[in-house]
Amino acid sequence: MIEQLVGMQAQEPQDPYIALWSRVIDFDPGELSGLIAERNAVRAQLMRATIHLVSARDCLAFHPITQPVLARTFTSPWRRGLAGADVREVAAAGLELLAEQPRTRAELSELLAPRWPAADPKSLAHAVTFNAALVQIPPRGLWGATGQATWAPAETWLNQGLDPKPSADAMVLRYLAAFGPASVADVRTWSGLTGLRELIERLRPRLRTFRDERGKELLDVPDAPLPDPDTPAPPRFLPEYDNLVLSHADRSRMFNGLGPGPPFPRGRALGALLVDGFYRANWMLTEENAVATLTIDRF
């Protein structure tokens, strides 16, 4: 399922567990936790420069494709803080430190600061994590465990090299198989990639097309199933962050004027409840004296 969804949103470590529980019959959180502990699944900064839970093989395939997205994301908020330090030199120095042992951004900041004293230490650490192929290691992401975001080189952690022939075409086809029919803008929103028009034109002979209610072109893979419009959509509890929401530029397919409108509420363990496929309520789980309470708020 993780590979079918081309990775799962995982800024909040518990979110993939909730997302899989909503999608997989008899889901066992211990199974997912075991995959992460055994390095068959990893947390990595990939699409949209956000943390995703992906399989090990997808991590190695996607990192070379999404690296320009991460580099572009770093430029805006943190580049000025380098005070002229060369990004590639900083990233290389950070990789040397991470090759010695996994480290947090705070630890990277402390170790890199003496070499570039004029730079903002936090910017130095971000230069490393946004410009190198890294993963976040356990215990962060394990079921029932907590831990700081600690980084390690992807190739070292997985004991394999990055894909020498990464294919953005294959990655986009995977996206359409999971989330199509979708527009070019949807693909861009999901991936963060630029130059997609040329890529889509290259793929067009392998795609089928539709038009939405407003005449916008939608793309899909030829063999993707299209359920009958009357197919029941049972209620679904989604986590705070879920690719179903974040993988489309046009979110009206879920919100459709039924929600409270932005700014959307946020909070600990707050998620969205879908009814008949649309966002109709918020939910929150709290625990006190070993008793869990589920609260559903219909706005």
GROMACS .gro file of C-alpha atoms in nm:
model
  299
    1MET     CA    1   0.000   0.000   0.000
    2ILE     CA    2   0.289   0.238   0.075
    3GLU     CA    3   0.421   0.184  -0.277
    4GLN     CA    4   0.073   0.199  -0.432
    5LEU     CA    5   0.034   0.549  -0.281
    6VAL     CA    6   0.386   0.641  -0.400
    7GLY     CA    7   0.483   0.720  -0.042
    8MET     CA    8   0.279   0.853   0.248
    9GLN     CA    9   0.281   1.193   0.411
   10ALA     CA   10   0.477   1.159   0.735
   11GLN     CA   11   0.565   1.498   0.886
   12GLU     CA   12   0.380   1.370   1.192
   13PRO     CA   13   0.531   1.028   1.268
   14GLN     CA   14   0.197   0.868   1.362
   15ASP     CA   15   0.013   0.984   1.049
   16PRO     CA   16   0.104   0.686   0.825
   17TYR     CA   17  -0.034   0.450   1.089
   18ILE     CA   18  -0.371   0.626   1.087
   19ALA     CA   19  -0.368   0.652   0.707
   20LEU     CA   20  -0.299   0.280   0.665
   21TRP     CA   21  -0.554   0.182   0.930
   22SER     CA   22  -0.811   0.369   0.721
   23ARG     CA   23  -0.709   0.184   0.403
   24VAL     CA   24  -0.607  -0.170   0.500
   25ILE     CA   25  -0.834  -0.435   0.654
   26ASP     CA   26  -0.693  -0.575   0.981
   27PHE     CA   27  -0.400  -0.332   0.970
   28ASP     CA   28  -0.133  -0.417   1.227
   29PRO     CA   29   0.076  -0.114   1.336
   30GLY     CA   30   0.348  -0.350   1.450
   31GLU     CA   31   0.398  -0.466   1.092
   32LEU     CA   32   0.466  -0.115   0.969
   33SER     CA   33   0.689  -0.044   1.267
   34GLY     CA   34   0.883  -0.360   1.186
   35LEU     CA   35   0.933  -0.251   0.824
   36ILE     CA   36   1.085   0.076   0.947
   37ALA     CA   37   1.302  -0.093   1.210
   38GLU     CA   38   1.430  -0.341   0.951
   39ARG     CA   39   1.503  -0.058   0.701
   40ASN     CA   40   1.256  -0.187   0.441
   41ALA     CA   41   1.062   0.140   0.478
   42VAL     CA   42   1.213   0.479   0.558
   43ARG     CA   43   1.119   0.838   0.631
   44ALA     CA   44   1.277   1.077   0.383
   45GLN     CA   45   1.238   1.432   0.255
   46LEU     CA   46   1.113   1.383  -0.101
   47MET     CA   47   0.806   1.509  -0.288
   48ARG     CA   48   0.728   1.875  -0.222
   49ALA     CA   49   1.037   1.869   0.003
   50THR     CA   50   0.823   1.720   0.281
   51ILE     CA   51   0.879   1.406   0.487
   52HIS     CA   52   0.731   1.093   0.329
   53LEU     CA   53   0.727   0.731   0.438
   54VAL     CA   54   0.842   0.526   0.140
   55SER     CA   55   0.977   0.181   0.068
   56ALA     CA   56   1.355   0.151   0.065
   57ARG     CA   57   1.362   0.096  -0.310
   58ASP     CA   58   1.142   0.400  -0.375
   59CYS     CA   59   1.364   0.611  -0.152
   60LEU     CA   60   1.666   0.527  -0.368
   61ALA     CA   61   1.469   0.586  -0.690
   62PHE     CA   62   1.302   0.913  -0.588
   63HIS     CA   63   1.586   1.099  -0.416
   64PRO     CA   64   1.770   1.187  -0.742
   65ILE     CA   65   1.442   1.309  -0.896
   66THR     CA   66   1.327   1.523  -0.604
   67GLN     CA   67   1.669   1.665  -0.512
   68PRO     CA   68   1.618   1.978  -0.726
   69VAL     CA   69   1.288   2.038  -0.546
   70LEU     CA   70   1.464   2.026  -0.210
   71ALA     CA   71   1.745   2.252  -0.331
   72ARG     CA   72   1.493   2.505  -0.460
   73THR     CA   73   1.300   2.494  -0.133
   74PHE     CA   74   1.619   2.560   0.065
   75THR     CA   75   1.708   2.867  -0.140
   76SER     CA   76   1.423   3.086  -0.022
   77PRO     CA   77   1.421   3.077   0.359
   78TRP     CA   78   1.776   2.970   0.447
   79ARG     CA   79   2.021   3.058   0.169
   80ARG     CA   80   2.075   3.413   0.300
   81GLY     CA   81   2.173   3.271   0.638
   82LEU     CA   82   2.480   3.104   0.485
   83ALA     CA   83   2.648   3.446   0.457
   84GLY     CA   84   2.821   3.348   0.134
   85ALA     CA   85   2.921   2.995   0.230
   86ASP     CA   86   2.913   2.755  -0.065
   87VAL     CA   87   2.611   2.524  -0.038
   88ARG     CA   88   2.793   2.229  -0.191
   89GLU     CA   89   3.084   2.261   0.051
   90VAL     CA   90   2.849   2.283   0.348
   91ALA     CA   91   2.650   1.979   0.229
   92ALA     CA   92   2.969   1.780   0.172
   93ALA     CA   93   3.098   1.867   0.519
   94GLY     CA   94   2.764   1.767   0.667
   95LEU     CA   95   2.770   1.435   0.485
   96GLU     CA   96   3.112   1.361   0.630
   97LEU     CA   97   2.974   1.423   0.979
   98LEU     CA   98   2.669   1.205   0.912
   99ALA     CA   99   2.891   0.928   0.775
  100GLU     CA  100   3.053   0.914   1.119
  101GLN     CA  101   2.716   0.876   1.290
  102PRO     CA  102   2.355   0.990   1.249
  103ARG     CA  103   2.291   1.339   1.387
  104THR     CA  104   2.010   1.586   1.448
  105ARG     CA  105   2.000   1.930   1.285
  106ALA     CA  106   2.096   2.081   1.620
  107GLU     CA  107   2.407   1.864   1.632
  108LEU     CA  108   2.495   1.951   1.273
  109SER     CA  109   2.456   2.321   1.355
  110GLU     CA  110   2.695   2.296   1.647
  111LEU     CA  111   2.959   2.103   1.453
  112LEU     CA  112   2.947   2.313   1.135
  113ALA     CA  113   2.935   2.656   1.299
  114PRO     CA  114   3.311   2.682   1.379
  115ARG     CA  115   3.399   2.625   1.013
  116TRP     CA  116   3.163   2.900   0.889
  117PRO     CA  117   3.141   3.141   1.186
  118ALA     CA  118   2.968   3.416   0.986
  119ALA     CA  119   2.680   3.190   0.889
  120ASP     CA  120   2.362   3.117   1.081
  121PRO     CA  121   2.416   2.770   1.237
  122LYS     CA  122   2.058   2.662   1.163
  123SER     CA  123   2.099   2.756   0.798
  124LEU     CA  124   2.413   2.543   0.782
  125ALA     CA  125   2.222   2.240   0.911
  126HIS     CA  126   1.935   2.298   0.670
  127ALA     CA  127   2.185   2.328   0.384
  128VAL     CA  128   2.287   1.970   0.460
  129THR     CA  129   1.940   1.820   0.497
  130PHE     CA  130   1.804   1.995   0.187
  131ASN     CA  131   2.104   1.926  -0.037
  132ALA     CA  132   2.197   1.566   0.038
  133ALA     CA  133   2.018   1.232   0.005
  134LEU     CA  134   1.925   1.158   0.366
  135VAL     CA  135   1.673   0.963   0.571
  136GLN     CA  136   1.536   1.008   0.922
  137ILE     CA  137   1.614   0.702   1.132
  138PRO     CA  138   1.431   0.522   1.415
  139PRO     CA  139   1.315   0.539   1.685
  140ARG     CA  140   1.132   0.828   1.520
  141GLY     CA  141   0.849   0.676   1.321
  142LEU     CA  142   0.822   0.354   1.522
  143TRP     CA  143   0.487   0.261   1.675
  144GLY     CA  144   0.464   0.377   2.035
  145ALA     CA  145   0.812   0.529   2.029
  146THR     CA  146   0.940   0.886   2.021
  147GLY     CA  147   1.264   1.037   1.906
  148GLN     CA  148   1.417   1.347   1.758
  149ALA     CA  149   1.449   1.382   1.383
  150THR     CA  150   1.792   1.225   1.335
  151TRP     CA  151   1.946   1.211   0.989
  152ALA     CA  152   2.168   0.956   0.813
  153PRO     CA  153   2.287   0.922   0.452
  154ALA     CA  154   2.030   0.720   0.257
  155GLU     CA  155   2.289   0.507   0.082
  156THR     CA  156   2.464   0.422   0.410
  157TRP     CA  157   2.143   0.348   0.599
  158LEU     CA  158   2.002   0.129   0.323
  159ASN     CA  159   2.339  -0.018   0.221
  160GLN     CA  160   2.259   0.051  -0.146
  161GLY     CA  161   2.339   0.324  -0.395
  162LEU     CA  162   2.092   0.571  -0.535
  163ASP     CA  163   1.922   0.463  -0.857
  164PRO     CA  164   2.176   0.534  -1.136
  165LYS     CA  165   1.894   0.578  -1.392
  166PRO     CA  166   1.612   0.755  -1.207
  167SER     CA  167   1.298   0.802  -1.415
  168ALA     CA  168   1.068   1.098  -1.356
  169ASP     CA  169   0.840   0.947  -1.625
  170ALA     CA  170   0.796   0.630  -1.421
  171MET     CA  171   0.737   0.832  -1.105
  172VAL     CA  172   0.459   1.037  -1.269
  173LEU     CA  173   0.297   0.721  -1.406
  174ARG     CA  174   0.299   0.584  -1.052
  175TYR     CA  175   0.130   0.902  -0.930
  176LEU     CA  176  -0.143   0.877  -1.195
  177ALA     CA  177  -0.202   0.511  -1.112
  178ALA     CA  178  -0.262   0.613  -0.752
  179PHE     CA  179  -0.436   0.952  -0.785
  180GLY     CA  180  -0.558   0.990  -1.143
  181PRO     CA  181  -0.751   1.117  -1.327
  182ALA     CA  182  -0.542   1.426  -1.252
  183SER     CA  183  -0.436   1.749  -1.419
  184VAL     CA  184  -0.082   1.863  -1.491
  185ALA     CA  185  -0.127   2.111  -1.205
  186ASP     CA  186  -0.216   1.820  -0.975
  187VAL     CA  187   0.104   1.637  -1.072
  188ARG     CA  188   0.305   1.953  -1.007
  189THR     CA  189   0.139   2.007  -0.668
  190TRP     CA  190   0.210   1.649  -0.563
  191SER     CA  191   0.570   1.634  -0.679
  192GLY     CA  192   0.699   1.990  -0.670
  193LEU     CA  193   0.868   1.920  -1.005
  194THR     CA  194   0.896   2.181  -1.280
  195GLY     CA  195   0.903   2.132  -1.658
  196LEU     CA  196   0.614   1.889  -1.646
  197ARG     CA  197   0.456   1.993  -1.975
  198GLU     CA  198   0.739   1.835  -2.172
  199LEU     CA  199   0.728   1.523  -1.957
  200ILE     CA  200   0.352   1.485  -2.001
  201GLU     CA  201   0.376   1.529  -2.378
  202ARG     CA  202   0.637   1.254  -2.381
  203LEU     CA  203   0.402   1.027  -2.186
  204ARG     CA  204   0.085   1.121  -2.373
  205PRO     CA  205   0.083   0.814  -2.605
  206ARG     CA  206   0.075   0.601  -2.287
  207LEU     CA  207  -0.210   0.791  -2.120
  208ARG     CA  208  -0.583   0.832  -2.157
  209THR     CA  209  -0.750   1.168  -2.113
  210PHE     CA  210  -1.075   1.304  -1.974
  211ARG     CA  211  -1.236   1.642  -1.922
  212ASP     CA  212  -1.373   1.757  -1.590
  213GLU     CA  213  -1.695   1.956  -1.542
  214ARG     CA  214  -1.512   2.277  -1.635
  215GLY     CA  215  -1.345   2.132  -1.942
  216LYS     CA  216  -0.998   2.094  -1.786
  217GLU     CA  217  -0.793   1.804  -1.916
  218LEU     CA  218  -0.736   1.515  -1.677
  219LEU     CA  219  -0.482   1.239  -1.733
  220ASP     CA  220  -0.475   0.877  -1.626
  221VAL     CA  221  -0.303   0.548  -1.698
  222PRO     CA  222  -0.495   0.328  -1.943
  223ASP     CA  223  -0.579   0.042  -1.708
  224ALA     CA  224  -0.677   0.242  -1.398
  225PRO     CA  225  -1.017   0.144  -1.256
  226LEU     CA  226  -1.299   0.400  -1.260
  227PRO     CA  227  -1.564   0.307  -1.003
  228ASP     CA  228  -1.930   0.367  -1.078
  229PRO     CA  229  -2.031   0.714  -0.952
  230ASP     CA  230  -2.285   0.548  -0.720
  231THR     CA  231  -2.024   0.331  -0.548
  232PRO     CA  232  -2.062   0.380  -0.170
  233ALA     CA  233  -1.776   0.568  -0.002
  234PRO     CA  234  -1.773   0.462   0.365
  235PRO     CA  235  -1.663   0.711   0.633
  236ARG     CA  236  -1.286   0.741   0.657
  237PHE     CA  237  -1.071   0.887   0.932
  238LEU     CA  238  -0.769   1.062   0.779
  239PRO     CA  239  -0.465   1.182   0.974
  240GLU     CA  240  -0.363   1.546   1.008
  241TYR     CA  241  -0.163   1.518   0.684
  242ASP     CA  242  -0.269   1.275   0.411
  243ASN     CA  243  -0.175   1.246   0.045
  244LEU     CA  244  -0.541   1.224  -0.052
  245VAL     CA  245  -0.568   1.593   0.037
  246LEU     CA  246  -0.217   1.711  -0.050
  247SER     CA  247  -0.172   1.537  -0.386
  248HIS     CA  248  -0.402   1.762  -0.589
  249ALA     CA  249  -0.398   2.130  -0.680
  250ASP     CA  250  -0.779   2.120  -0.697
  251ARG     CA  251  -0.895   2.013  -0.352
  252SER     CA  252  -1.263   2.073  -0.425
  253ARG     CA  253  -1.285   1.700  -0.500
  254MET     CA  254  -1.275   1.656  -0.121
  255PHE     CA  255  -1.381   1.989   0.027
  256ASN     CA  256  -1.644   2.102  -0.225
  257GLY     CA  257  -1.763   2.389  -0.006
  258LEU     CA  258  -1.869   2.154   0.274
  259GLY     CA  259  -1.587   2.232   0.517
  260PRO     CA  260  -1.530   2.534   0.738
  261GLY     CA  261  -1.295   2.697   0.488
  262PRO     CA  262  -0.941   2.818   0.553
  263PRO     CA  263  -0.764   2.856   0.783
  264PHE     CA  264  -0.824   2.492   0.863
  265PRO     CA  265  -0.792   2.397   1.230
  266ARG     CA  266  -0.481   2.218   1.346
  267GLY     CA  267  -0.385   2.050   1.668
  268ARG     CA  268  -0.255   1.738   1.832
  269ALA     CA  269  -0.390   1.424   1.663
  270LEU     CA  270  -0.645   1.631   1.473
  271GLY     CA  271  -0.763   1.478   1.149
  272ALA     CA  272  -1.032   1.497   0.884
  273LEU     CA  273  -1.337   1.272   0.868
  274LEU     CA  274  -1.465   1.192   0.519
  275VAL     CA  275  -1.834   1.111   0.475
  276ASP     CA  276  -1.938   0.993   0.128
  277GLY     CA  277  -1.590   1.092   0.011
  278PHE     CA  278  -1.606   1.454   0.130
  279TYR     CA  279  -1.451   1.635   0.426
  280ARG     CA  280  -1.740   1.679   0.667
  281ALA     CA  281  -1.591   1.688   1.018
  282ASN     CA  282  -1.276   1.709   1.230
  283TRP     CA  283  -1.178   1.440   1.475
  284MET     CA  284  -0.946   1.442   1.774
  285LEU     CA  285  -0.822   1.167   2.002
  286THR     CA  286  -0.729   1.245   2.362
  287GLU     CA  287  -0.617   1.019   2.644
  288GLU     CA  288  -0.653   1.065   3.018
  289ASN     CA  289  -0.618   0.809   3.298
  290ALA     CA  290  -0.573   0.530   3.040
  291VAL     CA  291  -0.907   0.617   2.879
  292ALA     CA  292  -0.912   0.732   2.516
  293THR     CA  293  -1.181   0.971   2.396
  294LEU     CA  294  -1.266   1.025   2.029
  295THR     CA  295  -1.431   1.360   1.957
  296ILE     CA  296  -1.595   1.428   1.620
  297ASP     CA  297  -1.679   1.792   1.542
  298ARG     CA  298  -1.911   1.859   1.247
  299PHE     CA  299  -1.805   2.227   1.230
   0.00000   0.00000   0.00000
